[in-house]
Short mmCIF file of C-alpha atoms in Angstrom, two decimals:
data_model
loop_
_atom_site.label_atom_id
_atom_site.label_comp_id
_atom_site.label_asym_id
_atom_site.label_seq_id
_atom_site.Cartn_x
_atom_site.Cartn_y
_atom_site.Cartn_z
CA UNK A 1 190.03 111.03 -1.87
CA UNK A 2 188.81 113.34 0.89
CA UNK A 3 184.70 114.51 0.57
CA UNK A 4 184.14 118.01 0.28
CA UNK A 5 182.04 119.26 3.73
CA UNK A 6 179.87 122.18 3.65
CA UNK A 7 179.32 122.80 7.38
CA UNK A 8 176.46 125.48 7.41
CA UNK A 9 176.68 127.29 10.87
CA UNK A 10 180.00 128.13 13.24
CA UNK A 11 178.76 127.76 16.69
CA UNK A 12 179.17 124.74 18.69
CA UNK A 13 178.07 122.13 16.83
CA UNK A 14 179.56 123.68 13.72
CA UNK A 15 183.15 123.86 14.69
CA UNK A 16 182.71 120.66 16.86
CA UNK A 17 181.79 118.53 13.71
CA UNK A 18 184.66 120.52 11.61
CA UNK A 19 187.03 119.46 14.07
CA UNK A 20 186.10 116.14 14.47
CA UNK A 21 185.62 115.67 10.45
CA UNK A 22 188.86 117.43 9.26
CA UNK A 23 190.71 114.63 11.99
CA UNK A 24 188.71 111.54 9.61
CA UNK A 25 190.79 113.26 6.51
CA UNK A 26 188.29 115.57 5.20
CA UNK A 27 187.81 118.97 3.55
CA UNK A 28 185.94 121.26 5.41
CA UNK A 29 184.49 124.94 4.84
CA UNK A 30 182.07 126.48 7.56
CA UNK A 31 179.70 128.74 6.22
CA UNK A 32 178.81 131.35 9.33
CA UNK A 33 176.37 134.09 8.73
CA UNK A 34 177.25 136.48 11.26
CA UNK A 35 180.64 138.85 10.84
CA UNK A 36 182.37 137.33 14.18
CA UNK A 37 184.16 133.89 14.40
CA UNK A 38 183.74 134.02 17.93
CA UNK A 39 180.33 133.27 19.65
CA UNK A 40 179.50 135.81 22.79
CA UNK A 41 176.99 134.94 25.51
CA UNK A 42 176.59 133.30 28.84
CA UNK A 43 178.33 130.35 30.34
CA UNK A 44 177.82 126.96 29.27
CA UNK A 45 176.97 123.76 30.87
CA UNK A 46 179.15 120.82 30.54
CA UNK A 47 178.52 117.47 31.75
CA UNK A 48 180.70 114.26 31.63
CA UNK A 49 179.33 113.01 27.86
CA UNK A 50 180.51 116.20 27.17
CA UNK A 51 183.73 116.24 28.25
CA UNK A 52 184.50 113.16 26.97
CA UNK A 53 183.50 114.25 23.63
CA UNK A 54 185.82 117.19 23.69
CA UNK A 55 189.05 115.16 25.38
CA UNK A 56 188.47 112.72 22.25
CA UNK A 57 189.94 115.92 19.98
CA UNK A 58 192.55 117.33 22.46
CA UNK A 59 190.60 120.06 24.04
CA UNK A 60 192.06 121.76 26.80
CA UNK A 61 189.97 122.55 29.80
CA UNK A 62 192.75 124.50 31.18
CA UNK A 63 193.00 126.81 28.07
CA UNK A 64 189.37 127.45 28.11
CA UNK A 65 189.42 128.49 31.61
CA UNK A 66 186.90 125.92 32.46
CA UNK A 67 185.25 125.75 36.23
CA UNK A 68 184.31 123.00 37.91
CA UNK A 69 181.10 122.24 39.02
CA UNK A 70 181.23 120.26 42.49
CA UNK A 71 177.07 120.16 43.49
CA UNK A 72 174.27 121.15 41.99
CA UNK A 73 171.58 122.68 44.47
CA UNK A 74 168.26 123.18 44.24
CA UNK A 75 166.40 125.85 46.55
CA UNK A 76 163.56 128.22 47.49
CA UNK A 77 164.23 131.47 45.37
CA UNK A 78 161.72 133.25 48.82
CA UNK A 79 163.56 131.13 51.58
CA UNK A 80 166.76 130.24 50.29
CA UNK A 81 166.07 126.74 51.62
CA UNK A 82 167.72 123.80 50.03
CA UNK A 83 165.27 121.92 48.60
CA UNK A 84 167.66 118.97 47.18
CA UNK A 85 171.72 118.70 46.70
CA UNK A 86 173.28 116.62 44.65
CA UNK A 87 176.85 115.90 44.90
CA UNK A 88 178.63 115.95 41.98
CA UNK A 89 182.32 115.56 43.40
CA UNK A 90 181.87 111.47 42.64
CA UNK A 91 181.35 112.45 39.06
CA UNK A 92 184.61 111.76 37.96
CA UNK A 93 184.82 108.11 39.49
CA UNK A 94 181.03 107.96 38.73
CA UNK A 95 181.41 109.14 34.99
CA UNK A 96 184.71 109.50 34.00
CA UNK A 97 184.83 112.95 33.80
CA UNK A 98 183.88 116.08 36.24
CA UNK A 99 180.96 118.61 35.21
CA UNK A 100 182.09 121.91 34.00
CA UNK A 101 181.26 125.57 33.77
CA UNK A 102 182.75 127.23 30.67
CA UNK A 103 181.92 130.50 29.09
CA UNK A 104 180.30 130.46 25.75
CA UNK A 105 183.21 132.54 24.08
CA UNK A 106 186.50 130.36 25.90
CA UNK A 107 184.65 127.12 24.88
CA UNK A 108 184.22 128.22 21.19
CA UNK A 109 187.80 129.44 21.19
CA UNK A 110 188.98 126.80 22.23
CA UNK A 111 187.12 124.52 19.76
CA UNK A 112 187.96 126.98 17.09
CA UNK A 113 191.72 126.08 17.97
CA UNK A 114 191.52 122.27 18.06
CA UNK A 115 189.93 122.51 14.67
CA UNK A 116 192.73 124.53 13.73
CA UNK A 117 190.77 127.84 12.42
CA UNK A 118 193.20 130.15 12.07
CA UNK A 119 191.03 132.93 13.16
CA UNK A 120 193.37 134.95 16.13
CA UNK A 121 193.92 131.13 17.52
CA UNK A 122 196.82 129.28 17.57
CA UNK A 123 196.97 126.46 15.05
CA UNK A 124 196.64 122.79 16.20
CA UNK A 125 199.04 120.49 16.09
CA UNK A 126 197.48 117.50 14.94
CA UNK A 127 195.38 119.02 12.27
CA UNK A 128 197.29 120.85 9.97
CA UNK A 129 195.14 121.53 7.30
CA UNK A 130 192.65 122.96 9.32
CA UNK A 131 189.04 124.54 7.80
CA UNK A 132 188.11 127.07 5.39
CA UNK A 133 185.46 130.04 7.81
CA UNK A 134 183.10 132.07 6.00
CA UNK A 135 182.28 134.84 7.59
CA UNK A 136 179.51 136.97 7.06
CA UNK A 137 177.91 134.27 4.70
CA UNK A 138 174.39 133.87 5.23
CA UNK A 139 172.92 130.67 3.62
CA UNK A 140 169.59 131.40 1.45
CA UNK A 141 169.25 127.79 0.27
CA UNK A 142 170.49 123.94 -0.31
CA UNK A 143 169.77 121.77 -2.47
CA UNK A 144 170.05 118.11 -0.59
CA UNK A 145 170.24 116.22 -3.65
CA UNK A 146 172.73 117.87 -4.99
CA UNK A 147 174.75 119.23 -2.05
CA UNK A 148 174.07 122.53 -3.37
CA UNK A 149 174.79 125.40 -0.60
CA UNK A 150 173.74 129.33 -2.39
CA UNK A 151 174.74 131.51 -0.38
CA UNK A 152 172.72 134.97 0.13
CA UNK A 153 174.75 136.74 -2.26
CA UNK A 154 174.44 134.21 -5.04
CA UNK A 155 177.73 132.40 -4.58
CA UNK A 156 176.88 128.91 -5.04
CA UNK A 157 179.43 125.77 -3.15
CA UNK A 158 178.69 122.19 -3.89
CA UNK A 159 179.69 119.75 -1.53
CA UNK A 160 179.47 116.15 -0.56
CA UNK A 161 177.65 116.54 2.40
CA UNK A 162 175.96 119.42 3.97
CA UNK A 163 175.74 119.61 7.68
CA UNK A 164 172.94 121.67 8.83
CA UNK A 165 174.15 122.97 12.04
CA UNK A 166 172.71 126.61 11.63
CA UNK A 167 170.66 126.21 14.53
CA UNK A 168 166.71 127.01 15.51
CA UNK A 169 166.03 128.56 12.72
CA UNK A 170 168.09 126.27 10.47
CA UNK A 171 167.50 126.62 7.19
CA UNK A 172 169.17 123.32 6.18
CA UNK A 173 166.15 121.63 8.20
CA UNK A 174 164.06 122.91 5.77
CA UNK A 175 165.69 121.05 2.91
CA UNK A 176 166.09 117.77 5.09
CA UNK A 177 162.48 118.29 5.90
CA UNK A 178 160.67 119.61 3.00
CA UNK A 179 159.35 122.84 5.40
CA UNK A 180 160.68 126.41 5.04
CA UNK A 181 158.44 128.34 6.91
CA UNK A 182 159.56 127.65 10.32
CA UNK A 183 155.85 126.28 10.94
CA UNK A 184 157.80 123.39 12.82
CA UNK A 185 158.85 125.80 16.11
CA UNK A 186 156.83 125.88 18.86
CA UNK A 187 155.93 129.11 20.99
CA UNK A 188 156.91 127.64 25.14
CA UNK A 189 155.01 131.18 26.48
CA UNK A 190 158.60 131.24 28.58
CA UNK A 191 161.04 134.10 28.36
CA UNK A 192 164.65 133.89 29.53
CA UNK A 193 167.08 136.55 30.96
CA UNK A 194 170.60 135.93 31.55
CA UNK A 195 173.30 138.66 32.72
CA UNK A 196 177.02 138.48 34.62
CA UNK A 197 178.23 139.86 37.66
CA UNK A 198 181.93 139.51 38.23
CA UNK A 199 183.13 137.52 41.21
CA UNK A 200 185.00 140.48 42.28
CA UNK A 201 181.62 142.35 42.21
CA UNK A 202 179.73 140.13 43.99
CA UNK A 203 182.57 139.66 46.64
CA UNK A 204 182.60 143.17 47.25
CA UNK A 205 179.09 142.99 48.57
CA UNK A 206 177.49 141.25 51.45
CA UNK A 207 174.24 139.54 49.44
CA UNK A 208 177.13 138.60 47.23
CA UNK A 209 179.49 136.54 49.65
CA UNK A 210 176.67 134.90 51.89
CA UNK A 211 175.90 133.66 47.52
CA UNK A 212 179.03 132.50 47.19
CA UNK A 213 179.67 130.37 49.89
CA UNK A 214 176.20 129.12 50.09
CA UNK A 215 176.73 127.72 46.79
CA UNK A 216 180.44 127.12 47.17
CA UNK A 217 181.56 125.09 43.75
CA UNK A 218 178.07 124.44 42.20
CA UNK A 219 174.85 124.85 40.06
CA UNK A 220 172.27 126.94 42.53
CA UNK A 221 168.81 126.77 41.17
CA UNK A 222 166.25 129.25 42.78
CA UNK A 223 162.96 128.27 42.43
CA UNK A 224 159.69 129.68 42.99
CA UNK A 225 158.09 127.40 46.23
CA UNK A 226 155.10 129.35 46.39
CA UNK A 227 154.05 129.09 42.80
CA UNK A 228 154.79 125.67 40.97
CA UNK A 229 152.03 126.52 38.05
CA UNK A 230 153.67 129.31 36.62
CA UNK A 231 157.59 128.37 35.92
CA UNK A 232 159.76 130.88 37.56
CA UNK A 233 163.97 130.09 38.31
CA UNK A 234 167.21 131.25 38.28
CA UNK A 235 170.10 129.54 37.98
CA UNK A 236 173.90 130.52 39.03
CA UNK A 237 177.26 128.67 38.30
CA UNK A 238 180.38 128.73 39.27
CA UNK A 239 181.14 131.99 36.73
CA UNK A 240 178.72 133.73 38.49
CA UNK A 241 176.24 133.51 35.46
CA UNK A 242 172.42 134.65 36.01
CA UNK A 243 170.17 132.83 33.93
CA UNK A 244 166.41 133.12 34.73
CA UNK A 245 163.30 131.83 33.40
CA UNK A 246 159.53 133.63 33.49
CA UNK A 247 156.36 133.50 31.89
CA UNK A 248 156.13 135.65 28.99
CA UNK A 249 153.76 137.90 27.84
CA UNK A 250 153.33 140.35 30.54
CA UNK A 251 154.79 143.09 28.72
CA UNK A 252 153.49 142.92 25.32
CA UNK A 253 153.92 146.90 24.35
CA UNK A 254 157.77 146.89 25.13
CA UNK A 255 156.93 149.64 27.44
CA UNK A 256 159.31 147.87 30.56
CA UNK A 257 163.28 148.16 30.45
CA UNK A 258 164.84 144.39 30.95
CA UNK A 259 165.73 145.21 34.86
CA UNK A 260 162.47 146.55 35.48
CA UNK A 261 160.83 143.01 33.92
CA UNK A 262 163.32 140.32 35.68
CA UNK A 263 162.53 142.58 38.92
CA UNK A 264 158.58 142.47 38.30
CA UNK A 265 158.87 138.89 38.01
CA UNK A 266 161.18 138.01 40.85
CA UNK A 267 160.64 140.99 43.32
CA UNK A 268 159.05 138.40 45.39
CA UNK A 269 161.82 135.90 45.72
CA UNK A 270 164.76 136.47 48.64
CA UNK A 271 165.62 140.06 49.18
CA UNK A 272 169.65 138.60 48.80
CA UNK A 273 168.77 137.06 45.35
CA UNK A 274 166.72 140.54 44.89
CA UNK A 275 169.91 142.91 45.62
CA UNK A 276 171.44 140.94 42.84
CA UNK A 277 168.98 141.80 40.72
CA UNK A 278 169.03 145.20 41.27
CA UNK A 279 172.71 145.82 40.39
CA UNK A 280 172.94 143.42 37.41
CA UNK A 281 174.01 145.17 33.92
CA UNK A 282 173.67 144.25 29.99
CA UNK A 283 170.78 141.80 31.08
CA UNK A 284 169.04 140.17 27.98
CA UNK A 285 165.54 138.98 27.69
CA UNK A 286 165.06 136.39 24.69
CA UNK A 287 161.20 133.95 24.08
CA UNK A 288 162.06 130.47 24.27
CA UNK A 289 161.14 127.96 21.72
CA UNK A 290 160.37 124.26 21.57
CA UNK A 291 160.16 121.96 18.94
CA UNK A 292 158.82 118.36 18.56
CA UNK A 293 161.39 115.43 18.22
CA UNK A 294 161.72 115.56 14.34
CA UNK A 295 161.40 112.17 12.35
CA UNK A 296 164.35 112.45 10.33
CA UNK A 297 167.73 114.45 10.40
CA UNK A 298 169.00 113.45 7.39
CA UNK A 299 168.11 113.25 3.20
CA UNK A 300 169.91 112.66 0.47
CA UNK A 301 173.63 114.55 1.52
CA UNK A 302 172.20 116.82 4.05
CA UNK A 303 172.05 115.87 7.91
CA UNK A 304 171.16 117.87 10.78
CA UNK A 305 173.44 118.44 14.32
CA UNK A 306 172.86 120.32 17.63
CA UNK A 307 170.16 122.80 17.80
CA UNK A 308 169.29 122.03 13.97
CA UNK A 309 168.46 119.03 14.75
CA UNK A 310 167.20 118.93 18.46
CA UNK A 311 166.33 122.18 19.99
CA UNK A 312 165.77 121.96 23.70
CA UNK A 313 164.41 123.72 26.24
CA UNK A 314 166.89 124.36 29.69
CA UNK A 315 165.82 122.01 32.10
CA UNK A 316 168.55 119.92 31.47
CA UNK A 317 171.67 121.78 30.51
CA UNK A 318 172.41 119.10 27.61
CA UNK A 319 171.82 121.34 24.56
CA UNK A 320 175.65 121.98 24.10
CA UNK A 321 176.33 118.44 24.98
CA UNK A 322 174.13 116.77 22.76
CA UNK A 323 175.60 118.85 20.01
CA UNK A 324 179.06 117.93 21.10
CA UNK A 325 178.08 114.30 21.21
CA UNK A 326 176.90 114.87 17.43
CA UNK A 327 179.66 116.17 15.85
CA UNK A 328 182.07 113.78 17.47
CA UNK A 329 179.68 110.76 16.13
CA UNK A 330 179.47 112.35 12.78
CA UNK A 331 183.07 112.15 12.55
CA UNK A 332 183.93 109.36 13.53
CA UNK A 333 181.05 107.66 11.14
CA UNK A 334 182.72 109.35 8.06
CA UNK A 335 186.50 107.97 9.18
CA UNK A 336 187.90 106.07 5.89
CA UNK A 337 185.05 106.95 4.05
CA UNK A 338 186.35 108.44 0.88
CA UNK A 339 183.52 107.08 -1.50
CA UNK A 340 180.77 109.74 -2.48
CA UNK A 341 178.06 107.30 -3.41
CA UNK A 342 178.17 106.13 0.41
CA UNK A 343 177.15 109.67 1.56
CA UNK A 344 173.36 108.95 1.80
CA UNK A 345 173.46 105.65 3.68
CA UNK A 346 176.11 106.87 5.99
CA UNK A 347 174.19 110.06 7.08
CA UNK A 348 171.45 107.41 7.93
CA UNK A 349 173.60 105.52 10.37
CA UNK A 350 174.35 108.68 11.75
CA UNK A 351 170.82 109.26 11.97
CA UNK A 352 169.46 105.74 13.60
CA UNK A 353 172.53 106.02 16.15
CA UNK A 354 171.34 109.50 17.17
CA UNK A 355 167.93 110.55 16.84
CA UNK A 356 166.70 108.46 19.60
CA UNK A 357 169.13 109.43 22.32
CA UNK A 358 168.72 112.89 21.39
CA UNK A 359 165.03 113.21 20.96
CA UNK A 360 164.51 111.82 24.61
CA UNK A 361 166.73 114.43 25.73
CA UNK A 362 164.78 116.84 24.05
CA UNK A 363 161.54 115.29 25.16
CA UNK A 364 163.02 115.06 28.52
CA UNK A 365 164.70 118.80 29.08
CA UNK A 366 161.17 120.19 28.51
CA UNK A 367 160.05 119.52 31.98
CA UNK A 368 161.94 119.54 35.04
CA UNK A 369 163.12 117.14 37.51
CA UNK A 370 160.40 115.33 39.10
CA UNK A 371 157.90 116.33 36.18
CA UNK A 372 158.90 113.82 34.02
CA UNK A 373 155.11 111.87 34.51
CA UNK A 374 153.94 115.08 32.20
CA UNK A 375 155.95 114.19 29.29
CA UNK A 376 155.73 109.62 29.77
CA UNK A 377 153.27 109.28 26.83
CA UNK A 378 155.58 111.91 24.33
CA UNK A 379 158.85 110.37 25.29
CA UNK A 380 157.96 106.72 24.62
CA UNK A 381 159.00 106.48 21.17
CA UNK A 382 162.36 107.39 21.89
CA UNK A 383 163.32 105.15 24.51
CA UNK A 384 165.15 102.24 23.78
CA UNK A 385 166.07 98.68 25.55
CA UNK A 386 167.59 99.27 29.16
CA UNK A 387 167.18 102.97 29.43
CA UNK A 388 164.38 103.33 32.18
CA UNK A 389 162.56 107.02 31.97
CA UNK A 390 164.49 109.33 34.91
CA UNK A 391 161.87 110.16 37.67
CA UNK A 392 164.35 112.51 39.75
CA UNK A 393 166.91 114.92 39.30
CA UNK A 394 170.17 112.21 39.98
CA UNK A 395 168.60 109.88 37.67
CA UNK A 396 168.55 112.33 34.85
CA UNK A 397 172.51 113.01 35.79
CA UNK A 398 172.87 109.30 35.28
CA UNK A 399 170.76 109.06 32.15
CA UNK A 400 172.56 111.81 30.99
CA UNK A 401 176.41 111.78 31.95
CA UNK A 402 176.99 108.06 31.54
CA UNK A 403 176.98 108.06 27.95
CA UNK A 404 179.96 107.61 25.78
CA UNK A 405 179.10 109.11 22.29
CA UNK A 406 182.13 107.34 20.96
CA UNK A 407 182.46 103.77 22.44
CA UNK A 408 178.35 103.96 21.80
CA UNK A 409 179.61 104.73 17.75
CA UNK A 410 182.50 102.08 17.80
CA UNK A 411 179.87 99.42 18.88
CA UNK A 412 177.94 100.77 16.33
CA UNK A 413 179.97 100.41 13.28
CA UNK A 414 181.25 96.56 14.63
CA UNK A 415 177.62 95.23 14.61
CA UNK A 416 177.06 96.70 11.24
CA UNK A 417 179.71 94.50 10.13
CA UNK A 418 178.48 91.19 11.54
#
């Protein structure tokens, strides 16, 4: 008999997990408490463990009009001089898989179709009873003994298992953790800005092309060489996406527009990156947050996935991936499991197979490359027999990308029955 799933939260991690668990025979509804099924925002890093996740339910890379990333390139923001390259075309020999740019909306369509949501998506083919959305359906509290999800409104679902995936301010974490005030998030004193420019846009300019074939098919990270105290970057992909990252605090009454911060911030960095800066549109500004490594994801039939579970930080561009990875894994742990009762001690599997992995890329994506000496002491509990701590930018590729969530599960589940 299938378990009931209450999936609390429809981004990434969300719809990943409903994908993967409505594949392992189960019934699914996704509890989402904002009015859109589609998630809007910048472009998203994917690496090889990441793709392989999403090939292992049928994704389509064409459909979701992903780029490909061929270096990544770190540089002088004042100079433009490369600082480091890394060539990323061996990836696929390397890793198995390329690394990707995708936007934030074509990737969650296109997860929203392979988990068959009929939401404006074509159905999937091999998942024909696809899972119930919620929209608008904020989540007030859960119960984890119980597997009790009240909704805002009152409306109470009971489930087998709850999956927390609602994110940094989860409040499924709060049941799995016995904490409801959010006391748990820490403030980074970072702020982050991201905004688009349209190829075409940035063709038409001069600043623009000399960008664009500097970069050719990569990651370009700008970085402040003058000033290594105070973190100050940008970031560009292959969709043209601007993210940027600044101390915080400078403009505590609210009194500066968004262009006229990012400008304040960056005005000394190349006048080409500068011109950019000058003509971008609909630029947000958002704090960042941190969190410690938590010391448990799961209790009773609640378990925690993606940013729930593991906030990070950008330094590493594995926040969607390590989301992916958990959904996948929490899927495939719950494949022929049709018994109730086995809920609690299969949520802990799920648990000791992830949390370490995870944590160290939390630990780890809090610094960046070449920084990782700050972070040796906080990042010891989480390593594990023949993973060495990355000391360099390609090493954390490798640490990263060479993964494989699912062969990593399979030898999970045949030692557990030795």
């Amino acid at each position: 008999m299938p378990l009931k799933v209450a999936i609390v939260g429809g981004g990434i991690a969300g719809i990943t997990a409903a994908a993967a668990l409505t594949r392992s025979g189960h019934e699914v509804e996704i509890f989402e408490k904002s009015a859109f099924a589609l998630e809007i925002g910048a472009a998203v890093f994917v690496a090889p463990n990441g793709i392989k996740v999403l090939k292992s339910l049928g994704f389509d890379l064409g459909r979701a009009r992903a780029s490909r990333l061929d270096n990544w390139v770190v540089a002088s923001g004042i100079s433009l001089t490369k600082l480091e390259i890394q060539n990323l075309t061996h990836a696929p020999t390397s890793f198995g898989n390329a690394y990707y740019a995708i936007h934030r909306m074509d990737l969650h369509t296109e997860l929203m179709r392979i988990a068959n949501i009929h939401n404006g998506c074509d159905g999937g083919d091999d998942a024909p009873n696809g899972p119930i959305l919620h929209l608008s359906s904020p989540v007030a509290k859960v119960d984890a003994m119980d597997g009790k999800v009240e909704l805002q409104d009152g409306t109470v679902h009971r489930a087998d298992i709850v999956v927390g995936a609602d994110g940094l301010r989860s409040v499924v974490r709060g049941a799995v953790q016995g904490n409801i005030d959010g006391s748990d998030m820490l403030q980074t004193k970072l702020n982050a800005f991201r905004f688009l420019i349209p190829t075409q846009e940035l063709l038409s300019i001069p600043e623009g092309r000399n960008l664009m074939s500097w970069k050719h098919l990569g990651l370009a990270l700008f970085v402040d060489s003058d000033n290594i105290q105070d973190e100050r970057s940008i970031v560009c992909d292959t969709v043209q996406n601007f993210v940027g990252i600044h101390p915080a605090g400078q403009n505590a009454n609210g009194n500066l527009d968004y262009k006229t911060q990012i400008l304040r911030e960056f005005g000394h960095f190349s006048p080409q990156l500068v011109s950019l800066l000058h003509i971008a549109q609909d630029i947000k500004i958002w704090p960042l947050y941190a969190m410690n490594p938590l010391p448990k994801w799961s209790r009773d039939k609640a378990v925690l996935i993606g940013d729930a579970a593991h906030p990070m930080l950008p330094f590493s561009g594995q926040a969607a991936n390590q989301a992916l990875e958990d959904g996948v894994t929490l899927g495939r742990l719950f494949k022929c499991i049709d018994d109730a009762a086995l809920v609690p001690n299969r949520l802990k599997l799920f648990e000791s197979l992830r949390i370490k992995r995870a944590s160290r890329i939390q630990t780890l994506s809090s610094v960046r490359a070449k920084s990782e000496h700050l972070i040796r002491d906080s990042i010891q509990p989480y390593m594990e027999p023949g993973i060495q701590l990355p000391s360099s930018l390609s090493e954390r590729l490798y640490h990263d990308a060479l993964f494989d969530a699912l062969a990593t599960c399979e030898k999970f589940l045949q030692n557990q029955k030795r």
